[in-house]
Coordinates of N, CA and C in Angstrom, one line a residue:
X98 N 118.9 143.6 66.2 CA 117.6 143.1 66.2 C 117.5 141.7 65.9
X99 N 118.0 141.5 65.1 CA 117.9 139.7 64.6 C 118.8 138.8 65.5
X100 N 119.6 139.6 66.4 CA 120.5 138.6 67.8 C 118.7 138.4 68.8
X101 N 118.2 139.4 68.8 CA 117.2 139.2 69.9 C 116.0 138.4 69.7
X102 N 115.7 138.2 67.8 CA 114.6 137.7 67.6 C 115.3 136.0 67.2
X103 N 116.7 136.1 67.1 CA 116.7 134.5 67.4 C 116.6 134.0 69.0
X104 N 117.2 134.9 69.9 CA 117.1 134.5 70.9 C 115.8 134.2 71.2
X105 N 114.5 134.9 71.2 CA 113.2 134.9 71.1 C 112.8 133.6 70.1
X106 N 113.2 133.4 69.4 CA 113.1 131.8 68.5 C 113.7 130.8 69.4
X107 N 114.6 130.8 69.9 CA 115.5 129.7 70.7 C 114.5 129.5 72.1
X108 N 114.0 130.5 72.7 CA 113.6 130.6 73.9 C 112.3 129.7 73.9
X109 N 111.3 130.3 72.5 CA 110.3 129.8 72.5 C 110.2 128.3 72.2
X110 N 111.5 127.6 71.4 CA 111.1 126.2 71.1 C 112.0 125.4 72.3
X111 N 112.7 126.1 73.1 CA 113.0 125.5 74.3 C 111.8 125.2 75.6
X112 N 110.9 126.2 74.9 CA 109.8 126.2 76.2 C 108.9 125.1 75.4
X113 N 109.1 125.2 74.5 CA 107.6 124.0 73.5 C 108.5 122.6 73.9
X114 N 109.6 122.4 74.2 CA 110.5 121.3 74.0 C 110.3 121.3 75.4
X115 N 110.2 121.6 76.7 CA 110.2 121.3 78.0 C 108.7 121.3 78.7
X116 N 107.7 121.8 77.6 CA 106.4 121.4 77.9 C 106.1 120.3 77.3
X117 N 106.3 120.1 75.9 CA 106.2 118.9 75.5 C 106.8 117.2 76.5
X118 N 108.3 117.6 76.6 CA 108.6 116.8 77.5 C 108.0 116.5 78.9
X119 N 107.4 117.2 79.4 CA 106.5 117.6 80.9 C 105.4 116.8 80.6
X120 N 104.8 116.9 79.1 CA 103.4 115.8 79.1 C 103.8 114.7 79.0
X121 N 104.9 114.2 78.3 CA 105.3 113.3 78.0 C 105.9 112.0 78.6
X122 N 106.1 112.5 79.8 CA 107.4 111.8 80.4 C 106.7 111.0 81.2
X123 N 107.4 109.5 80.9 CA 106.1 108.8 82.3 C 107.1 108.2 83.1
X124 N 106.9 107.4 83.7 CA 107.5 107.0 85.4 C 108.4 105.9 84.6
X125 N 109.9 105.8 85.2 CA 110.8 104.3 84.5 C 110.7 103.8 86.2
X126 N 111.1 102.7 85.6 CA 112.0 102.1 87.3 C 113.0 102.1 87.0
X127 N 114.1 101.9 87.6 CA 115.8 102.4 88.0 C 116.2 101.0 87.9
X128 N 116.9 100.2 87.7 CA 117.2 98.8 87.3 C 118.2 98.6 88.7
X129 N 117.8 97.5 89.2 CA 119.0 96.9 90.3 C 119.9 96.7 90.3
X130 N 120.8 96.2 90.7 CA 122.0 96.1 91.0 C 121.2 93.8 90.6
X131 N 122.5 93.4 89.7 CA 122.4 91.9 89.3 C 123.6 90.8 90.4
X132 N 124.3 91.8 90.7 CA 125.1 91.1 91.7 C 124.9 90.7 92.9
X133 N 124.8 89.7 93.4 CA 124.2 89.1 94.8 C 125.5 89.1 95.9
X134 N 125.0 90.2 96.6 CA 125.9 90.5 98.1 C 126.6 89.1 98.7
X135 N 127.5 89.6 99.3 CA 128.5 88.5 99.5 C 127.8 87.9 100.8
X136 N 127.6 86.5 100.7 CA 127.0 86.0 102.0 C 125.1 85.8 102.3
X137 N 124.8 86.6 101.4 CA 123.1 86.4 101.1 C 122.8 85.7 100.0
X138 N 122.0 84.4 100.7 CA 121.7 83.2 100.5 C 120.6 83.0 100.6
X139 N 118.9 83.0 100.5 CA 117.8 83.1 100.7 C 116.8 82.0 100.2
X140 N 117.9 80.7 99.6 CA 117.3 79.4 99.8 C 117.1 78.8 101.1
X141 N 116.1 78.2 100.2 CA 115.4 77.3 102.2 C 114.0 77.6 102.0
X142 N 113.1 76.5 102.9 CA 111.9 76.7 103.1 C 111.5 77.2 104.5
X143 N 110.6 78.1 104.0 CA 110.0 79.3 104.8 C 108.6 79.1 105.2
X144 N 108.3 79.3 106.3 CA 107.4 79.4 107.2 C 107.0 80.5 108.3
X145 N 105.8 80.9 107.6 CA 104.8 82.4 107.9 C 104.8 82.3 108.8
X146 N 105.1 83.3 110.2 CA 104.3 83.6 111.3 C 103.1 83.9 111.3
X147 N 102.3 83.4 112.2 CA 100.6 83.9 111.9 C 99.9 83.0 111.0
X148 N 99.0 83.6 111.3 CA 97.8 82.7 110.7 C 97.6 82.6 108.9
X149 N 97.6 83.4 108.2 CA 97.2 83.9 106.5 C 98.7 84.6 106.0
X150 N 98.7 83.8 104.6 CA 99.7 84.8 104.1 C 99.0 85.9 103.0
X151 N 97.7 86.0 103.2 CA 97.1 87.0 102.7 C 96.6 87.7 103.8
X152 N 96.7 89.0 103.7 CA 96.4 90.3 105.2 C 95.2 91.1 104.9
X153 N 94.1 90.7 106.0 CA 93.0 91.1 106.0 C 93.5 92.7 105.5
X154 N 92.3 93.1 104.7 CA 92.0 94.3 104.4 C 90.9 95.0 104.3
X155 N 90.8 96.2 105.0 CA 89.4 96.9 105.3 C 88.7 96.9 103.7
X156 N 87.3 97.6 103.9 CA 86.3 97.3 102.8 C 86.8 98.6 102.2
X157 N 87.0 99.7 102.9 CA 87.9 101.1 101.8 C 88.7 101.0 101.3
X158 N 89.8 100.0 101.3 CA 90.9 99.8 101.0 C 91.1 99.5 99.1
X159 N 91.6 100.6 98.5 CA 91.8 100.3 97.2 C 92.6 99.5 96.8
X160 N 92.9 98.6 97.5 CA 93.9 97.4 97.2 C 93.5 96.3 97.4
X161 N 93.1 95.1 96.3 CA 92.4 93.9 96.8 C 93.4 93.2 97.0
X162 N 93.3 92.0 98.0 CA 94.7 90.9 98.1 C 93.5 89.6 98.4
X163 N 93.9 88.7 97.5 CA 93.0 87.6 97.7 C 95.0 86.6 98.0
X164 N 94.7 85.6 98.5 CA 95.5 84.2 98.8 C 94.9 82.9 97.9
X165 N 95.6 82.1 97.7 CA 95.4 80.8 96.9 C 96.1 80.9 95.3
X166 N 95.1 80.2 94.5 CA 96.1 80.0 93.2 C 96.2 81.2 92.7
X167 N 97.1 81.5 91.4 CA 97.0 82.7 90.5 C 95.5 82.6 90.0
X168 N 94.9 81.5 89.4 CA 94.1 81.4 88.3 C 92.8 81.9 89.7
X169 N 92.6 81.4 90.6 CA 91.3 81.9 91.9 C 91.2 83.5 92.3
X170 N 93.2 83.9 92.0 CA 92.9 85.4 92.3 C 92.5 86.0 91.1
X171 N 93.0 85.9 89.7 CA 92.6 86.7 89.1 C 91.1 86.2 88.8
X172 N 90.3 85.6 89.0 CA 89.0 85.3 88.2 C 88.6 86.0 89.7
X173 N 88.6 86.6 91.5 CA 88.5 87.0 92.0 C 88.1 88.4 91.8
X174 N 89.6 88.9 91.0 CA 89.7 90.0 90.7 C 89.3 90.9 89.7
X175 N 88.7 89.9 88.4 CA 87.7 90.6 87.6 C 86.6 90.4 87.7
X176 N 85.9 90.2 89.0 CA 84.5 90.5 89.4 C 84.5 91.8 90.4
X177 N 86.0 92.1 91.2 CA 85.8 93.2 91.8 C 87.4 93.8 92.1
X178 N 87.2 94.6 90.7 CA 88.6 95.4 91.1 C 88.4 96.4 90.9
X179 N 89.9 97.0 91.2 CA 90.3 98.1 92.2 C 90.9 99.0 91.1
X180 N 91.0 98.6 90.0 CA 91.7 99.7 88.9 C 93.3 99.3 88.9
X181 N 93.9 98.7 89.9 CA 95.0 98.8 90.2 C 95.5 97.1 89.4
X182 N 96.2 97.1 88.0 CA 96.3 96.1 87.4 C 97.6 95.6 88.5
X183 N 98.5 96.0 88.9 CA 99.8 95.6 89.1 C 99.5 94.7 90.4
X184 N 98.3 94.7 90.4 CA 98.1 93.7 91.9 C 97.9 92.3 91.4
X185 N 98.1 92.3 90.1 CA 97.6 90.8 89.5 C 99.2 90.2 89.9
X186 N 100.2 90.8 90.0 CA 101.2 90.2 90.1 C 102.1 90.1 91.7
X187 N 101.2 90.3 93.1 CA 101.0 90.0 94.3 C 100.2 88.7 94.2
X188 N 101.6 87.8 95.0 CA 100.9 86.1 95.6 C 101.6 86.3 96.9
X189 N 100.8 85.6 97.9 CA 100.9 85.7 98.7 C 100.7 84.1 99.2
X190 N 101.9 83.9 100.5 CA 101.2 82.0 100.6 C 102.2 81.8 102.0
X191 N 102.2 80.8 102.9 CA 102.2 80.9 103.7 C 103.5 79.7 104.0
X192 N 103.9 78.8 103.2 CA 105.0 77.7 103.1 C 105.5 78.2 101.9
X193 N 106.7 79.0 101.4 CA 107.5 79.2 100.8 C 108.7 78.3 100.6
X194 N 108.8 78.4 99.7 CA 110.1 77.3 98.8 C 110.9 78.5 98.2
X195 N 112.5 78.5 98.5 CA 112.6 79.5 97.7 C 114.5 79.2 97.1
X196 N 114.6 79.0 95.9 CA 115.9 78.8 95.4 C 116.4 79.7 94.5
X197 N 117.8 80.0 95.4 CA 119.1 80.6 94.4 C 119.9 80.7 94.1
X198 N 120.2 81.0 92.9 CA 121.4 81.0 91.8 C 121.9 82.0 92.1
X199 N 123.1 82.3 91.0 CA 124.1 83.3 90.6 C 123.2 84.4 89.9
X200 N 122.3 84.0 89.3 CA 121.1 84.9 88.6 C 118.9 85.3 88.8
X201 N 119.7 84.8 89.8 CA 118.0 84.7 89.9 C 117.3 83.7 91.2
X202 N 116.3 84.7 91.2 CA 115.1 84.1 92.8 C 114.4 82.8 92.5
X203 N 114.1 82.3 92.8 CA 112.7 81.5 92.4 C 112.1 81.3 93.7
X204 N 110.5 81.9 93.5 CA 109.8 81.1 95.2 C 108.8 80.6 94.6
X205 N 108.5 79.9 95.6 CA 107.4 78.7 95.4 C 106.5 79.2 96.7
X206 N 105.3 79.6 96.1 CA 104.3 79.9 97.3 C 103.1 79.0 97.3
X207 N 103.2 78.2 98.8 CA 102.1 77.0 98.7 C 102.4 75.8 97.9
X208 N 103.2 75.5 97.4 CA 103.1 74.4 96.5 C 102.7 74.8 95.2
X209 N 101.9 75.9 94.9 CA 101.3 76.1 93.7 C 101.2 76.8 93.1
X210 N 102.3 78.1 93.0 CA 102.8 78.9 92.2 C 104.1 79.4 92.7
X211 N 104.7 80.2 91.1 CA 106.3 79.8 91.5 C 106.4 81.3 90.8
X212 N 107.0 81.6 91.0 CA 107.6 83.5 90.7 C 109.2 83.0 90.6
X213 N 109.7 83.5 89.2 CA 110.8 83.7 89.1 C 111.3 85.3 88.7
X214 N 112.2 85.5 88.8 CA 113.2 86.5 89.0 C 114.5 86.8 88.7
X215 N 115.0 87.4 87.7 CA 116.4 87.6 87.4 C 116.9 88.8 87.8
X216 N 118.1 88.8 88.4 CA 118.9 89.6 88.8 C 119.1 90.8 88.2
X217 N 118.5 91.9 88.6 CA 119.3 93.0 87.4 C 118.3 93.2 86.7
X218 N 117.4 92.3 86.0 CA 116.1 92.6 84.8 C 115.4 93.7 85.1
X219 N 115.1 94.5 84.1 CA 114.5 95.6 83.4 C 113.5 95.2 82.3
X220 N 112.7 94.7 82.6 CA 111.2 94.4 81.0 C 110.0 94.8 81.7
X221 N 109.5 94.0 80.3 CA 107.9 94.0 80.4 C 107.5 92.9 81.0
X222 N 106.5 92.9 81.9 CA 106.0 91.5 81.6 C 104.4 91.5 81.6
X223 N 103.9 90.2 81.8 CA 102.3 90.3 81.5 C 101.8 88.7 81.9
X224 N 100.4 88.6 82.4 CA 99.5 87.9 82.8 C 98.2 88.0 82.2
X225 N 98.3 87.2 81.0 CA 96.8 87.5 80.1 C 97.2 89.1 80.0
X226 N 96.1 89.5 79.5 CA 96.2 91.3 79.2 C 96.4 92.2 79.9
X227 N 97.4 91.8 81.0 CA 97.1 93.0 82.2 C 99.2 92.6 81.8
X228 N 99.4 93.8 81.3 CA 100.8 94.1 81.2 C 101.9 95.6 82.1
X229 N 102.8 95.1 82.1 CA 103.5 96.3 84.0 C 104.7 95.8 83.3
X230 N 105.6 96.9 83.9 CA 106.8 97.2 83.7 C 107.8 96.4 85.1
X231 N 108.7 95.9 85.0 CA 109.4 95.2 86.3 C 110.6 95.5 86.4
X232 N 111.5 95.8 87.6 CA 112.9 95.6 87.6 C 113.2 94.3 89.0
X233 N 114.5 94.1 89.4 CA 114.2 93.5 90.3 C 116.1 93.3 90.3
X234 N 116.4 93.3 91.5 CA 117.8 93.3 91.7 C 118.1 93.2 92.9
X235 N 118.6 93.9 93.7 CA 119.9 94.0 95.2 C 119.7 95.8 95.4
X236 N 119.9 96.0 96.8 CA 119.7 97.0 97.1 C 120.4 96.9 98.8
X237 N 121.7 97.2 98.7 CA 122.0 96.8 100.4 C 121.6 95.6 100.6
X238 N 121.9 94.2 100.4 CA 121.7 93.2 101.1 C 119.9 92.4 101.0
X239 N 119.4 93.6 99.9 CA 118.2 92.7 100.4 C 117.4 93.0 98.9
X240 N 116.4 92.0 98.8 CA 115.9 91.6 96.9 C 115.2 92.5 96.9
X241 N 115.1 93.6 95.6 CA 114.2 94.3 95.4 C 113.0 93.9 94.5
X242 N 112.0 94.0 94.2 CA 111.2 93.8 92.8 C 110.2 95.2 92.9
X243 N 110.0 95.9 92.0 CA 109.4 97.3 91.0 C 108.6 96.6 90.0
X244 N 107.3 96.6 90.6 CA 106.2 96.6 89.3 C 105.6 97.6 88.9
X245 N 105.4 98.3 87.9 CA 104.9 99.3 87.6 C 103.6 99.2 86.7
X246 N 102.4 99.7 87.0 CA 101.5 99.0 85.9 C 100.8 100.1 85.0
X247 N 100.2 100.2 84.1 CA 99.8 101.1 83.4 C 99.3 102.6 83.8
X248 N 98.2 101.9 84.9 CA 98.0 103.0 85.5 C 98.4 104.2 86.0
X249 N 99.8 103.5 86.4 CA 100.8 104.2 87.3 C 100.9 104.0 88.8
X250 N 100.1 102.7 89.1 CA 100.8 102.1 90.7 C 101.7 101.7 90.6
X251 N 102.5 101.4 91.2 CA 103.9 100.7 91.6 C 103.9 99.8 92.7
X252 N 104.0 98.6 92.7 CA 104.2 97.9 93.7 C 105.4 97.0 93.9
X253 N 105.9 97.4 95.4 CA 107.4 97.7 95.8 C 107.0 96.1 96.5
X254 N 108.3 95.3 96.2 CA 108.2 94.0 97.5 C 110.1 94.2 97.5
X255 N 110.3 94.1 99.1 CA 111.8 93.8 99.4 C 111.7 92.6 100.3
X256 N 112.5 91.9 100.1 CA 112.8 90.4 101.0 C 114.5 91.0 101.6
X257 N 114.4 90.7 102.5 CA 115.7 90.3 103.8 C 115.8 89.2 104.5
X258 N 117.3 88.9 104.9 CA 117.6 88.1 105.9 C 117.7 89.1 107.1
X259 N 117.1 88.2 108.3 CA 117.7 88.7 109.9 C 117.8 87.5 110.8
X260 N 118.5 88.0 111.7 CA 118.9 87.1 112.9 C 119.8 85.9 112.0
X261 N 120.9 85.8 111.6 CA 121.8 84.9 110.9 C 121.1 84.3 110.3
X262 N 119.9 84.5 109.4 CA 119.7 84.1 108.1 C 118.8 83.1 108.8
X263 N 117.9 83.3 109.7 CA 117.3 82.4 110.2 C 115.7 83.1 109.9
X264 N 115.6 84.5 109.5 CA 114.1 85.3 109.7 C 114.0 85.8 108.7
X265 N 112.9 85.4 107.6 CA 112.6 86.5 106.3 C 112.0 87.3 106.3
X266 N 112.2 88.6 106.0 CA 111.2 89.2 106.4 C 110.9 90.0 104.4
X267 N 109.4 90.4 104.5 CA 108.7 90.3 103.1 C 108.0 91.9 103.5
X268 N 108.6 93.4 102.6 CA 107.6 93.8 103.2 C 107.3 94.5 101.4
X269 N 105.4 94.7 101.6 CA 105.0 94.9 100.2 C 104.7 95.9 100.7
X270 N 104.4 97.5 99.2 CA 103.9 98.6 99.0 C 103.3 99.0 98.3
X271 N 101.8 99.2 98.0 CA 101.8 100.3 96.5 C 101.4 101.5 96.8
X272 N 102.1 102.0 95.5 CA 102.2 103.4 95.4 C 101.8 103.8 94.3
X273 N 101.5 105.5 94.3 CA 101.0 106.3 93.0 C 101.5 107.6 92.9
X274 N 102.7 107.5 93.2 CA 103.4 108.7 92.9 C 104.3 108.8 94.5
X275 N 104.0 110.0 95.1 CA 104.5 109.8 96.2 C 103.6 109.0 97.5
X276 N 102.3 109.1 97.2 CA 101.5 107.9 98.2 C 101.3 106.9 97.9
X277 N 101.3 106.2 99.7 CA 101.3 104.6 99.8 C 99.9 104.5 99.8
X278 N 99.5 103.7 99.2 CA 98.2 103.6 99.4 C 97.9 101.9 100.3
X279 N 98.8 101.1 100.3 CA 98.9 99.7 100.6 C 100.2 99.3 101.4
X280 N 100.2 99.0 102.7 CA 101.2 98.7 103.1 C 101.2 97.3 103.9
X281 N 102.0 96.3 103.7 CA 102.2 95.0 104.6 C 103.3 94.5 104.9
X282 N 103.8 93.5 106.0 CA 104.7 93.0 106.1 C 104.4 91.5 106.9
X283 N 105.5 91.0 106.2 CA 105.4 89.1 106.4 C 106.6 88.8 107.0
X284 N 106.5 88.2 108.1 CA 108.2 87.5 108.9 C 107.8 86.1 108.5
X285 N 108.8 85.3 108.3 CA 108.9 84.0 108.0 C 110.4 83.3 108.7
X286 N 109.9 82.2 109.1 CA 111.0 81.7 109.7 C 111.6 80.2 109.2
X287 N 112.6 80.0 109.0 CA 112.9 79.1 108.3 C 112.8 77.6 109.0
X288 N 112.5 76.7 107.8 CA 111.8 75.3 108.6 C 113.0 74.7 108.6

């Protein structure tokens, strides 16, 4: 009798231990790969096909994308947002500058904001009070970045080379579990 009522004790704090864990558990990102593929090189200035490096978006669309400075989107964006903080950290621009090291991206969008990026990184980061989780690395040949924001969107950007390192292509996502709720893509051609 006391083999069955420990098992009956073991069973029950295994099930309080896997429901507990079940509330508990929130979304990580998976950290990149910091080593840069042999032959991908993604300096150079870049030049948008098309007209806007911001993509018109319908008025349903829970995803706002404004273009121009950081400081014009976010003062944009707290007269009309979308709940989705991790959009504070989508720029969009249309003449790209972009330089790299052994450790890290740097682009320059428009002349007037610059996004850097280390290979491999796993933190926090933050813009004024709107704070997200980031990774950002290599994945097959092409730059990943993982924002993750409180709420639990995630916004996916991958950059590639095509046609002999002559064509960038930029494509962004967000998501909220397994739906996309935002999808775009940018070709850029090198000047």
């Amino acid at each position: 009798m006391t083999v069955s009522f420990s098992r009956a004790l073991v069973m029950l704090g295994l099930l309080g231990f896997l429901s507990l864990y079940g509330c508990s558990s929130e979304r990580v990102l998976i950290s990149k790969q910091a080593a840069v593929p042999v032959g991908v090189d993604m300096t150079g200035f870049w030049q948008l096909r098309g007209k806007s490096g911001a993509p018109n978006v319908d008025a349903d669309e829970p995803f706002i994308i404004q273009s121009g400075s950081r400081r014009a989107q976010r003062a944009r964006r707290n007269r009309d947002s979308s709940g989705i903080s991790a959009q504070v950290f989508l720029v969009f621009g249309e003449a790209l500058k972009i330089s790299q090291t052994d450790f890290g991206l740097f682009i320059s969008y428009d002349r007037s904001v610059v996004e850097e990026y280390t290979f491999g990184e796993n933190r926090e980061i933050s813009i004024g009070p709107i704070e997200a989780l980031r990774v950002s690395g290599w994945e097959e040949g092409s730059f990943v970045v993982e924002t993750l924001d409180d709420s639990g969107f995630t916004l996916f950007e991958t950059w590639r080379l095509h046609d002999d390192n002559s064509i960038l292509v930029r494509d962004v996502r967000v998501s909220k579990g397994e739906t996309d709720r935002y999808a775009h893509q940018e070709i850029f051609d090198r000047k």
